[in-house]
Amino acid sequence: MANQKLAVSTLGFPRIGRRRELKFALESYWAGKSSQAELLDVAAAIRKANWVDQLDRGVTNIPSNDFSLYDHVLDTAVMVGAVPDAYGWTGGEVSLDTYFAMARGSADGGACGCGGHGSATALEMTKWFDTNYHYMVPEFGKDQEFKLASRKPIDEFLEAKELGIHTRPVLVGPATFLKLGKIRDGGGDPIDLLPRLVPVYAELLRGLKAAGADWVQIDEPILVTDLNEAEREAIAAAYRQLATASVPKIMLATYFAALGDNLDLVASLPIAGLHVDLVRAPEQLDAVAATVRKNLVLSLGVIDGRNIWRADLDVILDRVAALRADRGADGIEIAPSCSLIHVPLDLAAEPELDTEIVSWLSFAIQKIEELDTLAIALVDGRAKVDDALKAARAIRRGRAKSLKVNDASVQTRIESLDASMSKRESRFADRRSAQDRKLDLPQFPTTTIGSFPQTPEVRRARAAHGRGELSLSDYETLLRQETEAAIRWQEEIGLDVLVHGEFERNDMVQYFGERLSGFAFTKNAWVQSYGSRYVRPPIIFGDVARPEQMTVGWWQFAQSLTDKPVKGMLTGPVTILNWSFVRDDLARSQVCRQIALAIRDEVIDLERAGAAMIQIDEAALREGLPLRQSEWRAYLDWAVECFRLTAAGVADGTQIHTHMCYSEFNDIIEAIAAMDADVISIETSRSKMELLDAFRDYSYPAGIGPGVYDIHSPRVPEIGEMTALIDLAKRRLDAGQLWINPDCGLKTRKWDEVRPALVNMVAAARQLRARKDASRAA
Ligand code: GLN
Ligand code: ZN
């Protein structure tokens, strides 16, 4: 019998369309410019194109229901009828408008004033594990009942079947779905709802089987995180109940890390297949193979679903050879480590990218081609794909030696790093005196986080400049006008520490990436961040250096207009790293050190130019935390070291600020303190300053600017609201530590909202100063 190749699976495929069709269709529908039918047609066309793309490239197990109009977790919530009362759902099929109201809030509300329908805020949104994809957080009532309220997985299976394509439907697993959600009003652990949810999944699975599905992929990435015994037992019970003869065979998919101490649990489940991530956790292969039943199909996640580099096919073949021999070709499948929604669709869409760099890359389409090569090699032998393997080897060798990748001066500098470079000259208390003498700030100094509104005019000018329709000098003239107006206005309303406004920046990471060597940018390599928002993360392909100053000129211009201090404004190395595709031939910690050195040079140049305060934003520091708590330490150690390396080159009298967006600080407060910044601004208004408990309990010594107004909302806060918040902050911290600022940058707001809000904020600070108790702690 002729050999057939090994089974190839994809777990999930990019769903935004080749030319971002989904985004445009959604936005047009939301704007009332097109009908529901038109939107659904675009969605169906994307699904079809995806299935055909995969079929043509030899994918054996083609997923269905991996498509989503907005978010797959939201789809799951709707599927099981977890629709909070606020959305006015009364049973039956959940309408598209209810679905979008859950995703985005409904603005049409309030007209009748009853509050019972029409107006509801969106569900919360948060990061999907440690990726930059954001999902809608399911919300359950205490007595949540579930029922099958959408047949989407069955419909999409049948839709593919109509096209003659047999698919393997994908579901977010019930345990992961619940663990990612929350029970309203502090109602306990959502995993307790599992027994109620399982019958709904069972009903759906029976429906899939009746429709002809022989396998189903159930994603339970929660199994790579820390679980307690009760959770494990609940999961075991759920799968015992679920996996019966009347449902399709279950391929349980785990990804983003090793199963670790959940391996025994997984091995005990009555599943027919198990997918494991061998990119993030190649070392788990032996343990997994030794623990799971012999007749269980192992899906090997060998191609990186989270990054964009061509794989080392030889290494993969070596790694799985023994398993292939042991289990036979029917006992294994190969796949990307996780769904491919985390990478762009097709390299062919980047004709303008440097061809050498392109040769190193692999997007979703290229990844399934790599899998096809592997699948052939694993059945017919390597000789059969000798040409492809040789070519891949040559490309890797070329990349390793490329002058684009290797910058000897960067490497020498990294080798000569010593610990003193990440230490300020003096400890905080001494620096504080030096800075107080130099800066002479009032108590409760007022400032902002950096950016001011990026008006349509600024965005249009940047786009026109990008297209070559507006000269650099005309573009910069506009930017100077904006900056000058912002400085004048900040002086007028009486802010103490000014910012230049960041009008010249497209994005806080991209701006720096475009000025550093070792970074590449794409034109069309979009990746879904959430809903219809897609991003094009920078690609860090080589050693990072700073050929010239990046921000000094803008800072100098702004400072020349005023006697008040203007903060230098930089993005920190950890944030730049965490929001990019990072090269896979060097440890992340080392790449981060290179970025740290480059930003450090800018810090020193800003100081030399006269900046007395420099802010280094680390919005994404906490986001980079590994999924397992046991690995936090190692990450935080190098992340904090990189921040310090960036910041520590300045004199005691130069004040280093940092800013972090919403973060649970409790469990990382030691690391925050170890960053040793002189002032940190954080997002606290929505938590009513509760986030400050961590700083109080730790006796955090340095300056803190707890955000006093929520910049995510257009609402203008009253003076009294802000003084009340600062009073709450004063209960937790020394008044002398406190700075007054908004939660985050203001670039997404309108001037009409920002102006009155900041006027009120300054007034709030003045009221506090005028009170007696304020002067006591100064
Ligand atoms: N300085 C940046 C700004 O104000 C910080 C943004 C952020 O932390 N997300 O836009
Ligand atoms: Zn922020």
Coordinates of N, CA, C and O in Angstrom, one line a residue, residues 520-574:
A520 N 12.1 45.3 12.0 CA 11.5 45.4 10.7 C 10.0 45.6 10.9 O 9.4 45.2 11.9
F521 N 9.4 46.3 9.9 CA 7.9 46.6 10.0 C 7.2 46.1 8.7 O 7.8 46.2 7.7
T522 N 6.0 45.6 8.9 CA 5.3 45.0 7.8 C 4.2 46.0 7.4 O 3.9 46.9 8.1
K523 N 3.7 45.8 6.2 CA 2.6 46.6 5.6 C 1.3 46.0 5.9 O 0.3 46.6 6.2
N524 N 1.2 44.7 5.8 CA -0.1 44.0 5.8 C -0.2 42.8 6.8 O -1.1 42.1 6.8
A525 N 0.8 42.7 7.6 CA 0.9 41.5 8.5 C 0.1 41.7 9.8 O 0.6 41.8 10.9
W526 N -1.2 41.8 9.6 CA -2.1 42.1 10.7 C -2.4 40.9 11.6 O -2.6 39.8 11.0
V527 N -2.5 41.2 12.8 CA -2.9 40.1 13.8 C -4.0 40.7 14.7 O -3.9 41.9 15.1
Q528 N -5.0 39.9 14.9 CA -6.1 40.4 15.7 C -5.7 40.7 17.2 O -5.1 39.8 17.8
S529 N -6.0 41.9 17.6 CA -5.8 42.2 19.0 C -7.1 42.0 19.8 O -7.1 41.3 20.8
Y530 N -8.1 42.6 19.3 CA -9.5 42.2 19.8 C -10.5 42.7 18.8 O -10.3 43.7 18.1
G531 N -11.6 42.0 18.7 CA -12.7 42.4 17.8 C -12.2 42.8 16.4 O -11.4 42.1 15.8
S532 N -12.5 44.1 16.1 CA -12.1 44.5 14.7 C -10.8 45.3 14.8 O -10.4 46.0 13.9
R533 N -10.1 45.2 16.0 CA -8.8 45.9 16.1 C -7.7 45.0 15.9 O -7.5 44.0 16.6
Y534 N -6.9 45.3 14.9 CA -5.7 44.4 14.5 C -4.5 45.3 14.6 O -4.5 46.5 14.5
V535 N -3.4 44.6 14.9 CA -2.1 45.3 15.0 C -1.1 44.6 14.1 O -1.2 43.5 13.7
R536 N 0.0 45.4 13.9 CA 1.1 44.8 13.1 C 2.3 44.9 14.0 O 3.1 45.9 14.0
P537 N 2.6 43.9 14.8 CA 3.7 44.0 15.7 C 5.0 44.1 15.0 O 5.2 43.5 13.9
P538 N 5.9 44.9 15.5 CA 7.3 45.0 14.9 C 7.9 43.6 15.0 O 7.6 42.8 15.8
I539 N 8.9 43.4 14.1 CA 9.6 42.2 14.1 C 11.1 42.5 14.5 O 11.8 43.3 13.8
I540 N 11.5 41.9 15.6 CA 12.9 42.1 16.0 C 13.7 41.0 15.5 O 13.6 39.8 15.9
F541 N 14.5 41.3 14.4 CA 15.2 40.2 13.7 C 16.7 40.2 14.0 O 17.3 39.2 13.8
G542 N 17.2 41.3 14.5 CA 18.7 41.3 14.7 C 19.1 42.1 16.0 O 18.2 42.5 16.7
D543 N 20.4 42.2 16.1 CA 20.9 42.9 17.3 C 20.4 44.3 17.2 O 20.3 45.0 16.2
V544 N 20.0 44.8 18.4 CA 19.3 46.1 18.5 C 20.3 47.2 18.9 O 21.0 47.1 19.9
A545 N 20.4 48.3 18.1 CA 21.2 49.4 18.4 C 20.5 50.7 18.1 O 19.5 50.7 17.4
R546 N 21.0 51.8 18.6 CA 20.3 53.1 18.4 C 21.3 53.9 17.5 O 22.2 54.5 18.0
P547 N 21.0 53.9 16.2 CA 22.0 54.7 15.4 C 22.0 56.2 15.7 O 23.0 56.8 15.6
E548 N 20.9 56.8 16.1 CA 20.9 58.2 16.5 C 19.8 58.5 17.5 O 19.0 57.6 17.8
Q549 N 19.9 59.7 18.0 CA 18.9 60.1 19.0 C 17.5 60.0 18.4 O 17.2 60.2 17.3
M550 N 16.5 59.7 19.3 CA 15.2 59.4 18.9 C 14.1 60.4 19.3 O 13.1 60.6 18.7
T551 N 14.4 61.0 20.5 CA 13.4 61.9 21.1 C 13.9 63.2 21.5 O 13.2 64.1 21.9
V552 N 15.3 63.3 21.6 CA 15.9 64.5 22.2 C 15.4 65.8 21.6 O 15.1 66.8 22.2
G553 N 15.4 65.8 20.2 CA 15.0 67.0 19.5 C 13.6 67.5 19.9 O 13.4 68.7 20.2
W554 N 12.7 66.6 20.0 CA 11.3 67.0 20.4 C 11.2 67.5 21.8 O 10.6 68.4 22.1
W555 N 12.0 66.8 22.7 CA 12.0 67.2 24.1 C 12.6 68.6 24.1 O 12.1 69.5 24.8
Q556 N 13.7 68.8 23.4 CA 14.4 70.1 23.5 C 13.5 71.2 23.0 O 13.4 72.3 23.6
F557 N 12.8 70.9 21.9 CA 11.9 72.0 21.4 C 10.8 72.3 22.4 O 10.6 73.5 22.7
A558 N 10.2 71.3 23.0 CA 9.2 71.5 24.0 C 9.7 72.3 25.2 O 9.1 73.3 25.7
Q559 N 10.9 71.9 25.7 CA 11.5 72.5 26.9 C 11.9 74.0 26.6 O 11.8 74.8 27.5
S560 N 12.2 74.2 25.4 CA 12.6 75.6 25.0 C 11.5 76.6 25.2 O 11.7 77.8 25.2
L561 N 10.3 76.1 25.2 CA 9.1 76.9 25.2 C 8.6 77.3 26.6 O 7.7 78.1 26.8
T562 N 9.2 76.7 27.7 CA 8.7 76.9 29.0 C 9.8 76.8 30.1 O 10.8 76.1 29.9
D563 N 9.5 77.4 31.2 CA 10.4 77.2 32.4 C 10.0 76.1 33.2 O 10.8 75.6 34.1
K564 N 8.8 75.6 33.1 CA 8.4 74.4 33.8 C 9.1 73.2 33.3 O 9.4 73.1 32.1
P565 N 9.4 72.2 34.2 CA 10.0 71.0 33.7 C 9.2 70.2 32.7 O 8.0 70.0 32.9
V566 N 9.8 69.8 31.6 CA 9.1 68.9 30.6 C 9.7 67.5 30.8 O 10.9 67.4 30.7
K567 N 8.9 66.5 30.9 CA 9.4 65.1 31.1 C 9.9 64.6 29.8 O 9.2 64.7 28.8
G568 N 11.1 64.0 29.7 CA 11.5 63.2 28.6 C 10.6 61.9 28.6 O 10.2 61.5 29.7
M569 N 10.3 61.4 27.4 CA 9.2 60.4 27.4 C 9.7 59.2 26.5 O 9.9 59.3 25.3
L570 N 9.9 58.0 27.2 CA 10.4 56.9 26.4 C 9.6 55.6 26.7 O 8.9 55.5 27.8
T571 N 9.6 54.7 25.8 CA 9.0 53.4 26.1 C 10.1 52.4 26.6 O 11.2 52.4 26.0
G572 N 9.8 51.7 27.6 CA 10.8 50.8 28.2 C 11.1 49.6 27.4 O 10.3 49.1 26.6
P573 N 12.2 48.9 27.7 CA 12.6 47.8 26.9 C 11.7 46.6 27.1 O 11.5 45.8 26.1
V574 N 11.1 46.4 28.2 CA 10.3 45.2 28.4 C 9.0 45.3 27.6 O 8.5 44.3 27.0

